[in-house]
Coordinates of C-alpha atoms in Angstrom, one line a residue:
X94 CA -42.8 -17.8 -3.1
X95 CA -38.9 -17.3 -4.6
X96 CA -36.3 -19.8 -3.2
X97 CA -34.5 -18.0 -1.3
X98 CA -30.2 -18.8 -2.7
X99 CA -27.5 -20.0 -0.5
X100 CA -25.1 -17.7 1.2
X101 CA -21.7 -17.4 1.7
X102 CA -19.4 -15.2 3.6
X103 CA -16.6 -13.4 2.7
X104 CA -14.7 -10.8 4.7
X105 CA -13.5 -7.5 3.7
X106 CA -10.4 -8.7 2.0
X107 CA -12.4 -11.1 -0.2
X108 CA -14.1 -8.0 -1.4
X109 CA -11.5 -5.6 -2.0
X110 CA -9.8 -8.8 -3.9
X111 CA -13.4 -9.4 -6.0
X112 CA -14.1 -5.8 -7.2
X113 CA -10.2 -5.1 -8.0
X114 CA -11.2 -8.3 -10.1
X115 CA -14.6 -6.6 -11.5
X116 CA -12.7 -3.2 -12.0
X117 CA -10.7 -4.8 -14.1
X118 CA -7.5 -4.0 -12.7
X119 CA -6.1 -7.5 -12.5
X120 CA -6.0 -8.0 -16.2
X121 CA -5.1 -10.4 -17.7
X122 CA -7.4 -12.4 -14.9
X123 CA -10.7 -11.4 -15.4
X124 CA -13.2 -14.4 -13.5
X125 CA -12.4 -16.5 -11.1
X126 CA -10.0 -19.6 -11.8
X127 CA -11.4 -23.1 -12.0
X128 CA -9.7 -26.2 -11.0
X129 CA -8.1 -26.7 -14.9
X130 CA -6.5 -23.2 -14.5
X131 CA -5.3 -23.2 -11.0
X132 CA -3.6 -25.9 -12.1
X133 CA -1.7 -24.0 -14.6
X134 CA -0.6 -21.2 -13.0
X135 CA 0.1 -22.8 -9.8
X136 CA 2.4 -24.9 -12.1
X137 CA 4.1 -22.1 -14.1
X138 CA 3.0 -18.7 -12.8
X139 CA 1.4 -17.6 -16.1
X140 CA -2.0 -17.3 -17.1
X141 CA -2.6 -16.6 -20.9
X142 CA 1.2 -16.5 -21.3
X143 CA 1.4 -13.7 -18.4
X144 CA 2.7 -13.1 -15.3
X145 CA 0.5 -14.1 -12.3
X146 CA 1.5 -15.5 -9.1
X147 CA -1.3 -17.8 -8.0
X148 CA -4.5 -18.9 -8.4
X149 CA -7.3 -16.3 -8.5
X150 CA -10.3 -17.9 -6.3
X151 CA -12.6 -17.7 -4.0
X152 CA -12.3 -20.0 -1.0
X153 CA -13.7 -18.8 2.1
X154 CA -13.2 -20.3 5.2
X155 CA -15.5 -21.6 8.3
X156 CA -18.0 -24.4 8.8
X157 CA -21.2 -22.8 7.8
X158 CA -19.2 -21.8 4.1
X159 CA -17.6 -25.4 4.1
X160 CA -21.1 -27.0 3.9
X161 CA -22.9 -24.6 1.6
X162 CA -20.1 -25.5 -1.0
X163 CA -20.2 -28.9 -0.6
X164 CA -23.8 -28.9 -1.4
X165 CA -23.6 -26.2 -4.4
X166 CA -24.7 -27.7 -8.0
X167 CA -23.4 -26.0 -11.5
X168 CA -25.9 -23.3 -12.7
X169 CA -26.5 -22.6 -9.5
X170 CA -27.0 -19.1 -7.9
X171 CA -25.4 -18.2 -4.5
X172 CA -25.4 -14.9 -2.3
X173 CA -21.7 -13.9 -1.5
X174 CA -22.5 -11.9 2.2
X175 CA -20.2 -9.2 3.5
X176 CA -20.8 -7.8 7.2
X177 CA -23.7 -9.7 6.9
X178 CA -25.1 -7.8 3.4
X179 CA -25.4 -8.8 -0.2
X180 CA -22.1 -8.3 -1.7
X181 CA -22.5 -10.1 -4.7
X182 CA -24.5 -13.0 -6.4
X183 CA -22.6 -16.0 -8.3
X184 CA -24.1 -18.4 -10.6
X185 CA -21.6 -21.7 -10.0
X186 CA -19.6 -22.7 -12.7
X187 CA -17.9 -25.3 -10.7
X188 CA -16.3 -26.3 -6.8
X189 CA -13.3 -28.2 -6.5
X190 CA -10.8 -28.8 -4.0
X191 CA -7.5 -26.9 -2.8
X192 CA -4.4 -27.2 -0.7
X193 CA -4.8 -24.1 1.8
X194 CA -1.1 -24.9 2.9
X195 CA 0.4 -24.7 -1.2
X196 CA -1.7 -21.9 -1.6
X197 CA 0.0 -20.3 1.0
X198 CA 3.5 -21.2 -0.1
X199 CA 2.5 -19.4 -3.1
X200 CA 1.4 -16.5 -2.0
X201 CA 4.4 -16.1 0.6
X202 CA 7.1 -18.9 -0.5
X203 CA 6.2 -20.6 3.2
X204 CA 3.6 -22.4 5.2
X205 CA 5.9 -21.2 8.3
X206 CA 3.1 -20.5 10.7
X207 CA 5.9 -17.7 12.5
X208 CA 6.1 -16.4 9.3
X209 CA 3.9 -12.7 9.2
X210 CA 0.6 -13.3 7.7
X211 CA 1.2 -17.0 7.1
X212 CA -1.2 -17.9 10.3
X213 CA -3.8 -15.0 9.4
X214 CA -4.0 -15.4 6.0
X215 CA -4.5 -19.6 6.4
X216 CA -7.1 -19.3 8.9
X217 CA -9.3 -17.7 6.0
X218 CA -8.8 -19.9 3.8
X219 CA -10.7 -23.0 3.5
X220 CA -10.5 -26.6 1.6
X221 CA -13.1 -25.9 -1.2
X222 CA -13.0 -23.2 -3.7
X223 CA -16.0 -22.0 -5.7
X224 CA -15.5 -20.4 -9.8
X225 CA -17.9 -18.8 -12.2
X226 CA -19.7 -15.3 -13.4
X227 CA -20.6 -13.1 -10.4
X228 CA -22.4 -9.5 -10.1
X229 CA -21.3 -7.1 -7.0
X230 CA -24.5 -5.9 -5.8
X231 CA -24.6 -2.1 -5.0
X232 CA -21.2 -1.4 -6.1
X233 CA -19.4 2.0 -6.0
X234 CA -18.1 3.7 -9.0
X235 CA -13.9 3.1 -9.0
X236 CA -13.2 6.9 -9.8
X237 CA -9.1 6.8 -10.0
X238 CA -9.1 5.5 -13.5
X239 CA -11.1 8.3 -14.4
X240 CA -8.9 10.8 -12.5
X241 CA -5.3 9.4 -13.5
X242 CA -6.8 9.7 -17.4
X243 CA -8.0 13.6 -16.5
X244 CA -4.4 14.2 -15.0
X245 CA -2.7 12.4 -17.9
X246 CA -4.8 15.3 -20.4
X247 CA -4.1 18.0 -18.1
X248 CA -0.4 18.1 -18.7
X249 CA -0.5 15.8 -21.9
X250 CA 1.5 13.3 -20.6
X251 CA 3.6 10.9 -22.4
X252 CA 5.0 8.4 -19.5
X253 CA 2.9 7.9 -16.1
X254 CA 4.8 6.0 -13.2
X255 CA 3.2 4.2 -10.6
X256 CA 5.0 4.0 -7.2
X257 CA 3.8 1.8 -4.2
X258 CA 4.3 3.4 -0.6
X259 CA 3.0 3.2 2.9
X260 CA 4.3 6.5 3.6
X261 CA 4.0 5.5 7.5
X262 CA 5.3 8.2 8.5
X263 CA 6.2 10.2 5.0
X264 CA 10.0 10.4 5.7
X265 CA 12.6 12.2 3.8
X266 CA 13.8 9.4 1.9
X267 CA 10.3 9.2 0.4
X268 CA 10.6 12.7 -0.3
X269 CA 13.6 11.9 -2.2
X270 CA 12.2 9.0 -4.0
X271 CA 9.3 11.3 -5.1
X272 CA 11.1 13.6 -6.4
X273 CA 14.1 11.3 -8.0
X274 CA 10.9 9.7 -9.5
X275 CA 9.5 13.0 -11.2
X276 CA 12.6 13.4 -13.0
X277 CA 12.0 11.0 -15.3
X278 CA 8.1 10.5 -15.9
X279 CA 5.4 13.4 -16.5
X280 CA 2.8 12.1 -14.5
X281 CA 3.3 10.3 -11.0
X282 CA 0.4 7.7 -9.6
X283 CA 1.1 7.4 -5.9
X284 CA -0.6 4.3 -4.7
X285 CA -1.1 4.9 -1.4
X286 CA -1.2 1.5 1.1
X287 CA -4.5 1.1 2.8
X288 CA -4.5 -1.7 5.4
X289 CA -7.3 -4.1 6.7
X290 CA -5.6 -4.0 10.4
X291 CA -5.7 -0.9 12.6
X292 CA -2.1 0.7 11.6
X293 CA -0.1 2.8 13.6
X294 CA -1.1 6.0 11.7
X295 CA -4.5 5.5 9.5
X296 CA -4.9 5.9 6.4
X297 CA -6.3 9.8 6.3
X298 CA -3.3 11.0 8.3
X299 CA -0.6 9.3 5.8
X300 CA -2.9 11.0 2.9
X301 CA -3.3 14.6 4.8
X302 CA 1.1 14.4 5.2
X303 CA 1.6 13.0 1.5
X304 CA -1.0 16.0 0.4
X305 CA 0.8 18.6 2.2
X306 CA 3.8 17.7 0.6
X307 CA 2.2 17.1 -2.9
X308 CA 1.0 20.4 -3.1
X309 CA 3.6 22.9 -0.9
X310 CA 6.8 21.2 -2.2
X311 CA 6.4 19.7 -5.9
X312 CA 5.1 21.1 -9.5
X313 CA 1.3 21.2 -9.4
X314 CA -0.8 18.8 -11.4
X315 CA 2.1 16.3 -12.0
X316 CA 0.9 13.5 -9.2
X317 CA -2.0 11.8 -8.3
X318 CA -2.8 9.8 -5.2
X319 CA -4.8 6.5 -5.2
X320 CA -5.7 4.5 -2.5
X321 CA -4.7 0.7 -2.8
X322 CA -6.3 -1.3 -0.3
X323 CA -3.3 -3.7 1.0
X324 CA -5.2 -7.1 0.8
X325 CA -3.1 -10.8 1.3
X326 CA -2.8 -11.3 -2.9
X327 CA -0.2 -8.1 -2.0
X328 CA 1.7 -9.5 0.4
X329 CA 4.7 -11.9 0.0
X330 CA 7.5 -12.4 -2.2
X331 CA 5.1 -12.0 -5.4
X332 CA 3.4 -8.5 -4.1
X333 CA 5.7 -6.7 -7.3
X334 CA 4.1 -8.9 -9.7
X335 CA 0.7 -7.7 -8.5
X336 CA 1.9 -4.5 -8.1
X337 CA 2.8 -4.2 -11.6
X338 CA -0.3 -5.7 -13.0
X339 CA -2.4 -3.1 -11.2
X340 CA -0.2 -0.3 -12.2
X341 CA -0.8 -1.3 -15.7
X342 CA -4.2 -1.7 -15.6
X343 CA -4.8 1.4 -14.0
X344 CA -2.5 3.3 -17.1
X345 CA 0.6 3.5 -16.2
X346 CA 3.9 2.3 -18.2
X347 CA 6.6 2.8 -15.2
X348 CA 6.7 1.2 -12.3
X349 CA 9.1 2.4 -9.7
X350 CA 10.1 0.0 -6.2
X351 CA 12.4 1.0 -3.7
X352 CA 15.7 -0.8 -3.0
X353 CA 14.1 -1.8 0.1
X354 CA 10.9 -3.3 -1.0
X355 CA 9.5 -5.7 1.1
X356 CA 8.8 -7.9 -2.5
X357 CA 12.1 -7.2 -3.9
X358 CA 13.9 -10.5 -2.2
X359 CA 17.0 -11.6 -4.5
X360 CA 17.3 -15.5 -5.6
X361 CA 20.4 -16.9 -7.3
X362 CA 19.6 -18.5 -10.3
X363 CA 22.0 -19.2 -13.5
X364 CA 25.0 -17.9 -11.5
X365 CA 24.1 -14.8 -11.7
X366 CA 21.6 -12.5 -9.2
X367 CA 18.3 -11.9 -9.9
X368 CA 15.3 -10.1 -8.6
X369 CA 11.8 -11.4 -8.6
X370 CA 11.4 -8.4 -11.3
X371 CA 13.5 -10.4 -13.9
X372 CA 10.1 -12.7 -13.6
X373 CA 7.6 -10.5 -14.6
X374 CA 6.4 -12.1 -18.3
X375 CA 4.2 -10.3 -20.5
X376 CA 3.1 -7.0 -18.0
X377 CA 3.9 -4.6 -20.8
X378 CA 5.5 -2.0 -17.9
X379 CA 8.8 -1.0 -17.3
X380 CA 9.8 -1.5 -13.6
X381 CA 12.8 0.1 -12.2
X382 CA 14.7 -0.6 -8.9
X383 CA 15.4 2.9 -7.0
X384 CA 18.2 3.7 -5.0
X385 CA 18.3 3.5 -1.2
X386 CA 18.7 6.9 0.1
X387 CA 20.7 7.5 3.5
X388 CA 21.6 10.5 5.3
X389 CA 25.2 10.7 5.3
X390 CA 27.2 13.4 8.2
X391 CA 29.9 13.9 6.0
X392 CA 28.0 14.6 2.7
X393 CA 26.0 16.4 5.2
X394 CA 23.1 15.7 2.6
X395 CA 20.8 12.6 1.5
X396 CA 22.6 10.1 -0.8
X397 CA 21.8 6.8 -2.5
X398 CA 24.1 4.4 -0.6
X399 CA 25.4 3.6 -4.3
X400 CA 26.7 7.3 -4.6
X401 CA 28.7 7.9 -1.3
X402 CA 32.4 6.3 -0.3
X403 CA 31.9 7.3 3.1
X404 CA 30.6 3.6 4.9
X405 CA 27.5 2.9 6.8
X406 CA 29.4 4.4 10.1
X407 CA 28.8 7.5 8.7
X408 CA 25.5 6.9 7.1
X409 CA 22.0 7.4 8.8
X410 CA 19.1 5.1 7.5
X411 CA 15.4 5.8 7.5
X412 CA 13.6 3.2 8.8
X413 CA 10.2 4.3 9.1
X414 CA 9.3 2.1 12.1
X415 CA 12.1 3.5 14.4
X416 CA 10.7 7.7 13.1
X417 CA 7.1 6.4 14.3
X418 CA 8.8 5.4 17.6
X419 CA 9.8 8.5 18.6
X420 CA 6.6 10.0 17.1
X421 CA 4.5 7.4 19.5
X422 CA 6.9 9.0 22.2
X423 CA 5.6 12.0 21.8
X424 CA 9.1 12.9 20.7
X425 CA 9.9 15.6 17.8
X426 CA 12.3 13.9 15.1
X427 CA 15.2 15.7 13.8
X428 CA 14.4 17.2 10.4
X429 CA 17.1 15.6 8.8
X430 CA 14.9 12.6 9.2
X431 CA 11.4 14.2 8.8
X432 CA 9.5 17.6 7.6
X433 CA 8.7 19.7 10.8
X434 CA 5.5 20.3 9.4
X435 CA 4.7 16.9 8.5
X436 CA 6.0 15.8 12.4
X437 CA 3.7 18.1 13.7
X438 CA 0.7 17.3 12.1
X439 CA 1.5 13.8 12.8
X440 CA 1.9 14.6 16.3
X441 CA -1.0 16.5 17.5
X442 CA -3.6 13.5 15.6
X443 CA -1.4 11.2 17.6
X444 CA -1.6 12.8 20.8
X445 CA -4.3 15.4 21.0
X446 CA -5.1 17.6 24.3
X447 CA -1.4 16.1 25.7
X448 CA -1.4 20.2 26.9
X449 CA -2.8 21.0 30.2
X450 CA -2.9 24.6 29.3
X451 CA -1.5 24.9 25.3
X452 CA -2.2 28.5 25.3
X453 CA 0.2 29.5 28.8
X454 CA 2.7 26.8 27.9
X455 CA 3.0 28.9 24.1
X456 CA 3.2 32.0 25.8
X457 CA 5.6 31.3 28.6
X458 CA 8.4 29.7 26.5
X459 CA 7.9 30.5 22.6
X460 CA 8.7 33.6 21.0
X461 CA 5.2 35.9 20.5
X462 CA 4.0 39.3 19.5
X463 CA 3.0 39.9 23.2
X464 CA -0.7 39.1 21.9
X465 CA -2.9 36.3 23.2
X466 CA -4.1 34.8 20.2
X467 CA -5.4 30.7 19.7
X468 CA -3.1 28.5 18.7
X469 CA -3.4 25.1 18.0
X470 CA -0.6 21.7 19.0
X471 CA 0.3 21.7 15.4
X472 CA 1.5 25.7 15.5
X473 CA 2.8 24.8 18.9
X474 CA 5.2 21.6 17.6
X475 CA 6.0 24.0 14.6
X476 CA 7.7 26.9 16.7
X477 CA 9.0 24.3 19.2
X478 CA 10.9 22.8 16.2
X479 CA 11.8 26.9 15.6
X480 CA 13.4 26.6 18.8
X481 CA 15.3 23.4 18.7
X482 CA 16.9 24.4 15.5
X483 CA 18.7 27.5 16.9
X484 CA 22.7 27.1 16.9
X485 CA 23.3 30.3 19.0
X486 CA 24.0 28.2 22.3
X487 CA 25.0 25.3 20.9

């Protein structure tokens, strides 16, 4: 009768975080740390002479996972379980201890437990860390490589540009971006943020907007979209160092952030300021900082904030969590702020059959042919925008 191997259990960001590793678009990390090399980078943020932020391992958290590595011997062979399935099996190279606070401080420059993700992130993170060859068991084929290189050939391009966005909602500042973007690249990869937690707008309605926009207001066959699942090695002050090492890996030579990007924190150093981009070592990919784009009632246009004289009192900003506010209302945003189409669609996902009676409530107070015809709340939010936008009594 076969011995029957250990098990361990991982959850879902451990997984994403393992076949990113097996895909290999974390490059140049491609195993799992041991103790010697965790050492190293914690130590001086390189690994082979290039930029990473911290230690690559696997240390799961939780009793049951606390004993099983305890007992673990080299050579080995263990069952890495996710929801409770076969996820991968690991031969052990080698277990050794960690700090779970430092670790944190890597990843997010704090052990603050107030601190956003500090608290979440450490209470899946335990004490003993495990390195050595692994196999993902059943795993799906990563087809975006293979799509970016088909894009790439389509339109023979020269320079592909990665940009990093949530797009919660897709605002018009994005749109900007996009399109300030395109100017200088031939091919744009979109990576488009997919979180673990339950996010105000999922993942399909941010790709259904970003699509609509894609292919109604830009050249065809000049952007692809790629979903990045938005595990903890993304988040904190060192999430444009992993950013750019994906980007890379997946083919692309540009990497553009936003002025406002949540990485992007500026240090003094030397007398003079510096971004955590002027620590990127050895990721051949050139990363520029975008403007910040504001609409501005003078200009009566969108600006970067580094173009227009005319002061922040005249200046409206985007900030996409206030636009989803009034989208959780219920409440259309002015255009200036977000596409009418792209408000409506959000709208009726967000709050669908809100209508006692869509069809007389169309009839009664929109404009129509004198037909009864079906209509759905996206045509309705689209006409009611129609409305809104007339100037004749205003």
């Amino acid at each position: 009768m076969l011995r029957k191997n250990k098990t361990l259990l991982i959850d879902k960001e451990a997984a994403s975080a393992l076949e990113l590793l097996k895909d290999g678009l974390l490059s140049p990390v491609e195993s799992l740390m041991n103790e010697e090399q965790s050492k190293s980078v914690l130590k001086t943020g390189l690994f082979n002479g290039k930029s990473f932020p911290f230690p690559f391992i696997l240390a799961p958290s939780g009793k049951m996972n606390s004993e099983v590595l305890s007992s673990l011997e080299p050579n080995e062979e263990v069952t890495i379980l996710f929801n409770n399935k076969p996820f991968a099996e690991l031969r052990v190279d080698e277990v050794f201890h960690i700090d779970p606070s430092e670790r944190i401080k890597q990843i997010y420059g704090t052990d603050d437990i107030s601190h956003p993700g500090v608290f979440t992130t450490l209470k899946r993170i335990g004490s003993l860390a495990v390195c050595g060859e692994y196999t993902l068991v059943n795993k799906s084929s990563n087809n975006n490589k293979q799509a970016i290189e088909e894009a790439k050939k389509l339109i023979d391009a020269k320079h592909t540009t990665a940009l990093v966005m949530a797009a919660n909602p897709l605002h018009r500042a994005h749109e900007k971006l996009i399109r300030q973007t395109l100017e200088h690249t031939d091919l744009l990869v979109i990576f488009l943020l997919k979180p673990y937690t339950e996010s105000n707008l999922n993942y399909n309605i941010r790709k259904e907007t970003l699509d609509y926009f894609i292919n109604n207001f830009l050249t065809k066959n000049h952007v692809v979209i790629v979903p990045l699942e938005n595990s903890y090695i993304f988040a904190g002050y060192n999430e444009i160092i992993i950013d750019a090492i994906v980007a890379k890996n997946y083919g692309c030579d540009k990497l553009t952030i936003g002025r406002n990007h949540a990485g992007l924190g500026m240090f003094y150093d030397c007398n003079s300021n510096k971004s955590i981009v002027d620590k990127v070592v050895g990721i051949d990919i050139e990363i520029t900082v975008a403007s910040e784009y504001v609409y501005c009632d003078i200009c009566t246009t969108l600006v970067s904030k580094n173009t227009c004289p005319h002061g922040q009192h005249h200046q409206i900003s985007y900030s996409a969590t206030s636009i989803l506010e009034l989208l959780e209302l219920g409440i259309l945003p002015p255009t200036i702020l977000i596409r009418k189409e792209i408000s409506a669609v959000i709208l009726s996902k967000l709050h669908q059959k809100r209508f006692k009676n869509l069809g007389k409530l169309y009839y009664d107070i929109l404009p129509t042919e004198g037909l009864l015809e079906e209509h759905t709340e996206t045509d309705f939010y689209l006409e009611l925008m129609k409305l809104y936008q007339t100037t004749s009594l205003t």
